[in-house]
Tab-separated table of C-alpha atoms in Angstrom:
chain	number	residue	atom	x	y	z
A	100	MET	CA	0.000	0.000	0.000
A	101	THR	CA	1.890	3.007	-1.236
A	102	GLY	CA	-0.488	5.865	-1.815
A	103	LEU	CA	-2.410	8.306	0.320
A	104	PRO	CA	-6.170	7.716	0.081
A	105	ALA	CA	-7.473	10.401	-2.229
A	106	GLY	CA	-9.638	12.833	-0.265
A	107	THR	CA	-9.152	11.059	3.067
A	108	ARG	CA	-7.710	13.380	5.693
A	109	PRO	CA	-5.593	12.090	8.567
A	110	GLN	CA	-8.246	13.175	11.066
A	111	ALA	CA	-10.885	11.242	9.129
A	112	ALA	CA	-8.703	8.128	9.098
A	113	VAL	CA	-8.329	8.253	12.884
A	114	THR	CA	-12.030	8.982	13.417
A	115	VAL	CA	-13.288	6.143	11.236
A	116	THR	CA	-10.796	3.627	12.606
A	117	ALA	CA	-11.492	4.587	16.198
A	118	LEU	CA	-15.242	4.250	15.652
A	119	ALA	CA	-14.874	0.894	13.895
A	120	LEU	CA	-12.668	-0.556	16.629
A	121	GLY	CA	-14.827	0.935	19.364
A	122	VAL	CA	-18.019	-0.650	18.003
A	123	ASP	CA	-16.288	-4.014	17.587
A	124	MET	CA	-15.092	-3.919	21.181
A	125	PHE	CA	-18.519	-2.753	22.386
A	126	LEU	CA	-19.989	-5.935	20.936
A	127	TYR	CA	-17.043	-7.980	22.229
A	128	GLY	CA	-17.546	-6.707	25.780
A	129	SER	CA	-21.349	-6.813	25.754
A	130	ILE	CA	-21.353	-10.565	26.247
A	131	THR	CA	-19.165	-10.468	29.385
A	132	PRO	CA	-21.742	-9.567	32.073
A	133	LEU	CA	-24.260	-11.930	30.468
A	134	LEU	CA	-22.015	-15.008	30.885
A	135	PRO	CA	-23.302	-16.161	34.298
A	136	GLU	CA	-26.908	-15.968	33.033
A	137	LEU	CA	-26.513	-17.574	29.591
A	138	PRO	CA	-28.239	-20.999	29.549
A	139	ALA	CA	-25.818	-22.292	26.913
A	140	VAL	CA	-22.757	-21.468	29.070
A	141	ASP	CA	-24.286	-22.892	32.257
A	142	GLY	CA	-21.597	-21.417	34.534
A	143	SER	CA	-18.721	-23.375	32.965
A	144	PRO	CA	-15.342	-21.544	32.908
A	145	MET	CA	-14.145	-23.815	30.095
A	146	THR	CA	-17.186	-23.115	27.907
A	147	ALA	CA	-16.802	-19.391	28.530
A	148	GLY	CA	-13.119	-19.613	27.617
A	149	VAL	CA	-13.873	-21.406	24.360
A	150	LEU	CA	-16.509	-18.795	23.503
A	151	PHE	CA	-13.920	-16.010	23.742
A	152	ALA	CA	-11.315	-18.095	21.927
A	153	VAL	CA	-13.615	-18.655	18.912
A	154	TYR	CA	-13.575	-14.911	18.195
A	155	ALA	CA	-9.798	-14.914	18.252
A	156	ALA	CA	-9.485	-18.048	16.120
A	157	ALA	CA	-11.715	-16.608	13.393
A	158	LEU	CA	-9.795	-13.328	13.473
A	159	LEU	CA	-6.545	-15.274	13.256
A	160	ALA	CA	-7.691	-17.225	10.201
A	161	ALA	CA	-8.997	-14.189	8.299
A	162	THR	CA	-6.248	-11.661	9.038
A	163	PRO	CA	-3.537	-12.833	6.560
A	164	LEU	CA	-6.040	-12.662	3.713
A	165	VAL	CA	-7.181	-9.201	4.756
A	166	GLY	CA	-3.597	-7.948	5.026
A	167	ALA	CA	-2.881	-8.985	1.439
A	168	TRP	CA	-6.189	-7.469	0.324
A	169	VAL	CA	-5.344	-4.113	1.942
A	170	ASP	CA	-1.901	-3.922	0.325
A	171	ARG	CA	-3.292	-4.779	-3.111
A	172	ARG	CA	-6.552	-2.800	-3.130
A	173	GLY	CA	-6.411	-0.301	-0.272
A	174	PRO	CA	-8.353	-0.195	2.994
A	175	ARG	CA	-11.812	0.961	1.875
A	176	ALA	CA	-13.252	-2.323	0.586
A	177	PRO	CA	-12.097	-4.404	3.607
A	178	MET	CA	-13.546	-1.813	5.977
A	179	LEU	CA	-16.903	-1.961	4.197
A	180	ALA	CA	-16.825	-5.756	4.159
A	181	GLY	CA	-16.298	-5.705	7.911
A	182	LEU	CA	-19.736	-4.118	8.290
A	183	LEU	CA	-21.415	-7.251	6.930
A	184	GLY	CA	-19.720	-9.488	9.480
A	185	LEU	CA	-20.613	-7.092	12.286
A	186	ALA	CA	-24.283	-7.090	11.270
A	187	ALA	CA	-24.376	-10.890	11.057
A	188	ALA	CA	-22.719	-11.294	14.471
A	189	THR	CA	-25.133	-8.881	16.134
A	190	ALA	CA	-28.200	-10.676	14.765
A	191	LEU	CA	-26.861	-14.113	15.734
A	192	PHE	CA	-26.050	-13.030	19.292
A	193	ALA	CA	-29.553	-11.642	19.715
A	194	ALA	CA	-31.011	-14.957	18.552
A	195	ALA	CA	-28.771	-17.119	20.777
A	196	VAL	CA	-28.713	-15.474	24.189
A	197	ASP	CA	-31.766	-17.200	25.689
A	198	LEU	CA	-31.430	-20.607	24.015
A	199	ASP	CA	-30.302	-23.723	25.904
A	200	ASP	CA	-27.169	-25.802	25.348
A	201	GLY	CA	-26.994	-27.235	21.852
A	202	PRO	CA	-28.657	-24.753	19.485
A	203	GLY	CA	-27.800	-21.819	21.742
A	204	LEU	CA	-24.137	-22.725	22.080
A	205	THR	CA	-23.795	-23.363	18.357
A	206	LEU	CA	-25.289	-19.969	17.516
A	207	LEU	CA	-23.040	-18.256	20.066
A	208	PHE	CA	-19.969	-19.862	18.491
A	209	VAL	CA	-21.080	-18.895	14.964
A	210	ALA	CA	-21.800	-15.324	16.112
A	211	ARG	CA	-18.381	-15.056	17.737
A	212	ALA	CA	-16.722	-16.379	14.562
A	213	ALA	CA	-18.585	-13.857	12.390
A	214	GLN	CA	-17.467	-11.080	14.700
A	215	GLY	CA	-13.871	-12.287	14.507
A	216	ILE	CA	-13.887	-12.195	10.701
A	217	ALA	CA	-15.399	-8.705	10.758
A	218	ALA	CA	-12.751	-7.589	13.247
A	219	ALA	CA	-9.975	-8.890	10.983
A	220	ALA	CA	-11.246	-6.626	8.211
A	221	SER	CA	-11.751	-3.583	10.440
A	222	TRP	CA	-8.600	-3.786	12.560
A	223	THR	CA	-6.110	-4.569	9.794
A	224	SER	CA	-7.424	-2.036	7.288
A	225	GLY	CA	-8.055	0.658	9.912
A	226	LEU	CA	-4.604	0.524	11.505
A	227	ALA	CA	-2.967	0.380	8.071
A	228	LEU	CA	-4.960	3.458	7.063
A	229	ILE	CA	-3.764	5.406	10.109
A	230	ALA	CA	-0.147	4.426	9.444
A	231	ALA	CA	-0.415	5.456	5.788
A	232	THR	CA	-1.801	8.890	6.610
A	233	HIS	CA	0.554	9.881	9.452
A	234	GLU	CA	4.268	10.454	9.691
A	235	PRO	CA	6.167	7.995	11.950
A	236	GLU	CA	6.875	10.582	14.643
A	237	ARG	CA	3.132	11.210	15.144
A	238	ARG	CA	1.922	7.623	15.213
A	239	GLY	CA	2.351	7.113	18.946
A	240	ARG	CA	-0.224	9.816	19.595
A	241	VAL	CA	-2.788	8.753	17.010
A	242	MET	CA	-2.447	5.029	17.641
A	243	GLY	CA	-2.956	5.838	21.318
A	244	LEU	CA	-6.202	7.587	20.384
A	245	ALA	CA	-7.330	4.543	18.407
A	246	LEU	CA	-6.589	2.275	21.360
A	247	SER	CA	-8.451	4.726	23.574
A	248	ALA	CA	-11.545	4.098	21.454
A	249	VAL	CA	-11.000	0.359	21.879
A	250	GLY	CA	-10.935	0.900	25.630
A	251	ALA	CA	-14.085	3.014	25.410
A	252	GLY	CA	-15.846	0.234	23.505
A	253	VAL	CA	-14.875	-2.374	26.062
A	254	LEU	CA	-15.870	0.110	28.789
A	255	LEU	CA	-19.333	0.822	27.399
A	256	GLY	CA	-20.093	-2.737	26.284
A	257	PRO	CA	-20.333	-4.303	29.758
A	258	ALA	CA	-21.549	-1.088	31.406
A	259	VAL	CA	-24.493	-0.768	28.994
A	260	SER	CA	-25.343	-4.416	28.373
A	261	GLY	CA	-25.644	-5.385	32.051
A	262	PRO	CA	-28.302	-2.781	32.977
A	263	LEU	CA	-30.059	-3.166	29.599
A	264	SER	CA	-30.284	-6.920	30.079
A	265	ASP	CA	-31.647	-6.539	33.608
A	266	ALA	CA	-34.228	-3.975	32.494
A	267	PHE	CA	-35.328	-5.230	29.076
A	268	GLY	CA	-34.005	-8.758	28.605
A	269	PRO	CA	-30.808	-10.286	27.134
A	270	ARG	CA	-31.544	-9.193	23.554
A	271	ALA	CA	-31.631	-5.489	24.437
A	272	PRO	CA	-27.825	-4.949	24.408
A	273	PHE	CA	-27.636	-6.061	20.789
A	274	ILE	CA	-30.208	-3.487	19.722
A	275	ALA	CA	-27.812	-0.883	21.120
A	276	VAL	CA	-25.010	-2.484	19.095
A	277	ALA	CA	-27.150	-2.237	15.947
A	278	VAL	CA	-27.655	1.511	16.499
A	279	LEU	CA	-23.917	2.077	16.952
A	280	ALA	CA	-23.165	-0.049	13.893
A	281	ALA	CA	-25.437	2.153	11.769
A	282	GLY	CA	-23.374	5.218	12.690
A	283	ASP	CA	-20.197	3.232	12.043
A	284	ALA	CA	-21.476	2.317	8.575
A	285	VAL	CA	-22.183	5.935	7.643
A	286	ALA	CA	-18.683	6.995	8.736
A	287	ARG	CA	-16.949	4.241	6.757
A	288	ILE	CA	-18.951	4.899	3.586
A	289	VAL	CA	-18.684	8.703	3.635
A	290	LEU	CA	-15.218	9.414	5.059
A	291	ILE	CA	-13.029	6.680	3.550
A	292	LYS	CA	-12.291	7.307	-0.110
A	293	PRO	CA	-10.843	4.959	-2.746
A	294	MET	CA	-7.072	4.693	-2.507
A	295	ALA	CA	-4.441	4.890	-5.237
A	296	VAL	CA	-2.259	1.806	-4.814
A	297	SER	CA	0.504	0.273	-6.868
A	298	GLY	CA	-1.015	-3.205	-6.813
A	299	GLU	CA	2.258	-4.594	-5.453
A	300	ARG	CA	2.338	-6.648	-2.272
A	301	VAL	CA	5.311	-7.188	-0.012
A	302	PRO	CA	5.390	-10.896	0.988
A	303	TYR	CA	4.949	-11.722	4.652
A	304	ARG	CA	8.355	-13.424	4.697
A	305	VAL	CA	9.990	-10.077	3.851
A	306	VAL	CA	8.140	-8.264	6.620
A	307	LEU	CA	9.072	-11.043	9.060
A	308	ARG	CA	12.758	-10.273	8.445
A	309	GLY	CA	12.265	-6.766	9.853
A	310	PRO	CA	13.932	-5.325	12.970
A	311	ARG	CA	13.135	-7.126	16.264
A	312	VAL	CA	10.004	-8.654	14.807
A	313	ALA	CA	10.003	-11.582	17.261
A	314	LEU	CA	10.040	-9.257	20.258
A	315	LEU	CA	7.314	-7.062	18.802
A	316	ILE	CA	5.050	-10.032	18.107
A	317	ALA	CA	5.688	-11.428	21.583
A	318	LEU	CA	4.793	-8.121	23.248
A	319	THR	CA	1.618	-7.837	21.213
A	320	GLY	CA	0.486	-11.357	22.024
A	321	LEU	CA	1.251	-10.987	25.721
A	322	GLY	CA	-0.508	-7.628	25.976
A	323	ALA	CA	-3.621	-9.119	24.402
A	324	ALA	CA	-3.365	-12.152	26.684
A	325	ALA	CA	-3.382	-9.880	29.734
A	326	ILE	CA	-6.692	-8.408	28.559
A	327	ALA	CA	-8.257	-11.750	27.620
A	328	PHE	CA	-7.187	-13.877	30.592
A	329	PRO	CA	-9.695	-12.436	33.115
A	330	GLU	CA	-12.669	-12.308	30.732
A	331	PRO	CA	-13.980	-15.897	30.974
A	332	VAL	CA	-13.182	-16.510	34.657
A	333	LEU	CA	-13.514	-13.222	36.560
A	334	PRO	CA	-17.261	-12.818	35.804
A	335	LEU	CA	-17.837	-16.233	37.418
A	336	HIS	CA	-15.570	-15.296	40.352
A	337	LEU	CA	-17.369	-11.986	40.866
A	338	SER	CA	-20.719	-13.769	40.655
A	339	ASP	CA	-19.577	-16.104	43.448
A	340	LEU	CA	-18.682	-13.007	45.487
A	341	GLY	CA	-22.260	-11.769	45.162
A	342	LEU	CA	-22.244	-9.422	42.174
A	343	GLY	CA	-25.105	-9.552	39.686
A	344	THR	CA	-25.147	-8.900	35.955
A	345	THR	CA	-25.207	-5.109	36.322
A	346	GLY	CA	-22.406	-5.146	38.909
A	347	ILE	CA	-20.180	-7.379	36.779
A	348	GLY	CA	-20.785	-5.141	33.777
A	349	LEU	CA	-19.764	-2.049	35.736
A	350	VAL	CA	-16.632	-3.759	37.059
A	351	PHE	CA	-15.435	-4.674	33.574
A	352	ALA	CA	-16.385	-1.175	32.454
A	353	GLY	CA	-14.053	0.198	35.116
A	354	ALA	CA	-11.265	-2.046	33.873
A	355	ALA	CA	-11.847	-0.821	30.327
A	356	LEU	CA	-11.800	2.768	31.563
A	357	GLY	CA	-8.359	2.157	33.065
A	358	GLY	CA	-7.170	0.865	29.699
A	359	SER	CA	-8.799	3.730	27.831
A	360	LEU	CA	-7.004	6.261	30.023
A	361	ALA	CA	-3.703	4.403	29.723
A	362	ALA	CA	-3.639	4.138	25.920
A	363	PRO	CA	-3.030	7.795	24.927
A	364	VAL	CA	-0.643	8.254	27.864
A	365	ALA	CA	1.320	5.198	26.743
A	366	GLY	CA	1.422	6.523	23.194
A	367	LEU	CA	2.933	9.838	24.349
A	368	LEU	CA	5.413	8.069	26.637
A	369	THR	CA	6.477	5.802	23.788
A	370	ASP	CA	7.204	8.788	21.551
A	371	HIS	CA	9.491	10.240	24.255
A	372	ALA	CA	10.859	7.424	26.447
A	373	GLY	CA	10.919	4.513	24.015
A	374	PRO	CA	8.693	1.444	23.806
A	375	GLY	CA	10.856	-0.951	25.825
A	376	LYS	CA	10.619	1.013	29.062
A	377	VAL	CA	6.896	1.636	28.677
A	378	ALA	CA	6.129	-2.032	27.954
A	379	SER	CA	8.178	-3.278	30.915
A	380	ALA	CA	6.364	-0.861	33.237
A	381	GLY	CA	3.068	-2.116	31.855
A	382	ALA	CA	3.995	-5.733	32.589
A	383	LEU	CA	4.719	-4.885	36.216
A	384	VAL	CA	1.429	-3.014	36.549
A	385	ALA	CA	-0.463	-5.975	35.063
A	386	ALA	CA	1.316	-8.338	37.472
A	387	LEU	CA	0.060	-6.331	40.431
A	388	GLY	CA	-3.438	-6.413	38.997
A	389	PHE	CA	-3.420	-10.189	38.569
A	390	PHE	CA	-2.184	-10.616	42.134
A	391	LEU	CA	-5.216	-8.715	43.413
A	392	ALA	CA	-7.865	-9.913	40.962
A	393	GLY	CA	-8.383	-13.436	42.259
A	394	ARG	CA	-8.525	-12.656	45.966
A	395	ASP	CA	-11.525	-13.574	48.087
A	396	SER	CA	-12.578	-9.943	48.349
A	397	THR	CA	-14.830	-7.980	46.053
A	398	VAL	CA	-12.855	-4.753	46.547
A	399	LEU	CA	-9.478	-6.371	45.844
A	400	SER	CA	-10.780	-8.332	42.830
A	401	VAL	CA	-12.366	-5.245	41.298
A	402	THR	CA	-9.258	-3.156	41.913
A	403	GLY	CA	-7.061	-5.858	40.419
A	404	LEU	CA	-9.122	-6.095	37.251
A	405	VAL	CA	-8.889	-2.322	36.722
A	406	VAL	CA	-5.122	-2.397	37.263
A	407	VAL	CA	-4.733	-5.262	34.755
A	408	GLY	CA	-6.582	-3.218	32.113
A	409	PHE	CA	-4.261	-0.255	32.670
A	410	GLY	CA	-1.111	-2.346	32.539
A	411	ALA	CA	-2.141	-4.254	29.411
A	412	GLN	CA	-2.524	-1.030	27.447
A	413	LEU	CA	0.914	0.138	28.560
A	414	VAL	CA	2.270	-3.042	26.978
A	415	LEU	CA	0.173	-2.771	23.812
A	416	ALA	CA	0.467	0.914	22.849
A	417	PRO	CA	4.232	0.763	22.126
A	418	THR	CA	3.809	-2.238	19.854
A	419	LEU	CA	1.545	-0.319	17.475
A	420	VAL	CA	4.297	2.233	16.881
A	421	LEU	CA	6.910	-0.480	16.424
A	422	ILE	CA	4.771	-2.447	13.982
A	423	GLY	CA	4.397	0.750	11.940
A	424	ALA	CA	8.183	1.044	11.793
A	425	LEU	CA	8.355	-2.629	10.800
A	426	ALA	CA	6.179	-1.904	7.767
A	427	GLU	CA	8.664	0.697	6.560
A	428	HIS	CA	11.862	-1.313	6.534
A	429	THR	CA	10.897	-2.489	3.024
A	430	GLY	CA	11.088	-0.402	-0.136
A	431	THR	CA	7.307	-0.233	-0.400
A	432	ALA	CA	5.654	0.465	2.961
A	433	ALA	CA	3.740	-2.769	3.645
A	434	TYR	CA	1.226	-1.440	6.152
A	435	GLY	CA	-1.363	-4.096	5.362
A	436	ALA	CA	1.059	-6.978	5.917
A	437	ALA	CA	2.649	-5.433	9.021
A	438	TYR	CA	-0.633	-4.728	10.759
A	439	ALA	CA	-1.903	-8.138	9.719
A	440	LEU	CA	1.063	-9.585	11.628
A	441	TYR	CA	0.153	-7.345	14.552
A	442	ASN	CA	-3.410	-8.660	14.431
A	443	LEU	CA	-2.176	-12.249	14.219
A	444	ALA	CA	-0.055	-11.762	17.335
A	445	TYR	CA	-2.849	-9.928	19.130
A	446	THR	CA	-5.326	-12.610	18.178
A	447	GLY	CA	-2.977	-15.363	19.289
A	448	GLY	CA	-3.058	-13.815	22.758
A	449	LEU	CA	-6.839	-13.496	22.633
A	450	ALA	CA	-7.207	-17.122	21.541
A	451	LEU	CA	-4.826	-18.806	23.970
A	452	ALA	CA	-5.409	-16.766	27.131
A	453	PRO	CA	-9.119	-17.598	27.615
A	454	LEU	CA	-8.445	-21.295	27.029
A	455	ALA	CA	-5.532	-21.203	29.464
A	456	ALA	CA	-7.600	-19.275	31.991
A	457	GLY	CA	-10.544	-21.659	31.755
A	458	ALA	CA	-8.403	-24.784	31.952
A	459	THR	CA	-6.215	-23.456	34.796
A	460	ALA	CA	-9.209	-22.215	36.786
A	461	LYS	CA	-10.936	-25.550	36.353
A	462	ALA	CA	-7.843	-27.442	37.546
A	463	THR	CA	-6.616	-25.168	40.347
A	464	GLY	CA	-9.294	-22.575	41.053
A	465	ILE	CA	-9.512	-18.945	39.985
A	466	PRO	CA	-7.267	-17.504	42.763
A	467	THR	CA	-4.378	-19.798	41.785
A	468	ALA	CA	-4.933	-19.090	38.095
A	469	THR	CA	-4.540	-15.349	38.645
A	470	LEU	CA	-1.378	-15.894	40.702
A	471	ILE	CA	0.117	-17.879	37.814
A	472	ALA	CA	-0.739	-14.981	35.468
A	473	CYS	CA	0.949	-12.615	37.932
A	474	GLY	CA	4.157	-14.658	37.852
A	475	LEU	CA	4.212	-14.700	34.051
A	476	ALA	CA	3.777	-10.917	33.903
A	477	VAL	CA	6.664	-10.399	36.330
A	478	ALA	CA	8.843	-12.688	34.208
A	479	LEU	CA	8.027	-10.620	31.114
A	480	ALA	CA	8.962	-7.402	32.911
A	481	VAL	CA	12.299	-8.886	34.004
A	482	VAL	CA	13.094	-9.992	30.458
A	483	LEU	CA	12.311	-6.532	29.083
A	484	LEU	CA	14.288	-4.701	31.748
A	485	THR	CA	17.390	-6.879	31.295
A	486	ARG	CA	17.496	-6.737	27.491
A	487	ARG	CA	20.416	-4.716	26.181
A	488	ASP	CA	18.898	-4.164	22.749
A	489	GLN	CA	15.754	-2.334	23.794
A	490	PRO	CA	13.409	-1.905	20.818
A	491	SER	CA	13.498	1.496	19.198
A	492	ALA	CA	10.626	3.488	17.774
A	493	ALA	CA	12.888	5.631	15.616
A	494	PRO	CA	11.509	5.925	12.095
A	495	ALA	CA	13.366	4.487	9.193
A	496	ARG	CA	15.516	6.799	7.094
A	497	PRO	CA	13.555	8.530	4.321
A	498	SER	CA	15.463	6.626	1.647
A	499	GLU	CA	14.288	3.320	3.078
A	500	LEU	CA	10.586	3.772	2.581
A	501	THR	CA	7.994	5.061	0.248
A	502	ARG	CA	6.125	7.955	1.781
A	503	PRO	CA	2.325	7.990	1.531
A	504	GLY	CA	1.384	9.522	-1.785
A	505	VAL	CA	4.683	8.675	-3.460
A	506	THR	CA	5.259	5.509	-5.424
A	507	LYS	CA	8.591	3.810	-5.197
A	508	ASP	CA	9.409	4.902	-8.760
A	509	ALA	CA	8.874	8.593	-8.061
């Protein structure tokens, strides 16, 4: 992807991407407070973990195809295609929430898969669009804003769906999603213009040879895992502590608020202090949160969940800047492929963490499972702090990349 989208301003790119990611995460989080009440889940941590993992698995499968599509044709068509998957997922969730095991569980899995495919289209094309319309030195700020919208979506999803479900039934949250999706559709159609592209595509194997790619992918996956680990097990833990659907929704909303506040701060810190230091600090913050989250106290568990959300975003925000730099180590800036790799790593964390959380909680109990997560986060922080070759967010030299709006033959 080598050209600037004709007529698309940088502010419009950020606005549309932020809205798309926010609506996706609103739907993603809406299911969380409903878990203890869903007949198809029946209070099983393992079933809840698989339900979250299905979203990630579908996103994982679709992302490489979307990345190639973005680099060949530009971001507009994938972003519009993502609307179809979002609409299908919303309708399927609404149909499945009050059905028993069997048909209900099947529909929930299909809905989660449809949402994952839609997210692959929206996330990959949206982040690539932001990277293509902003200079490297400004990406920390704008990517932080995009992640802030993600946090807002996760914040509002549980906070709105819990009270709506209590007041009007379990289908009510998905009517709210449909209203938000309509606004999202208008923004994507009106603000994103067709893009002049060369038609060339940088192979994934070339992007994978970029600077510190293994570390970047690891950070992305682990940051996503920190977000996903509590989602299938903490609602059940909080339910055991006496919280209802509305209370659980508000707790996860608070955790999302912590992440939403952390994202732009982390973006600014990354621009000034470097991504390695910010990510290591985030791992330590997440470790503290995990230590608190599984305790036999409502106050400590709620506080821990909020702290985990803050720490996870401190880990994730730097990786978005670094993945942008990864795209530009090639002659043609391969934003689609680079952000597809980011999504693959992010999705890997989303897929494995809920399964690990469900299985560990089933085998050892939720308090022990959160202590194990705490230990892993501390280990990550130690590794980052002791590395001599801290990752750098410095942009590539102008001669090494094709600027947006300039083909490599110019």
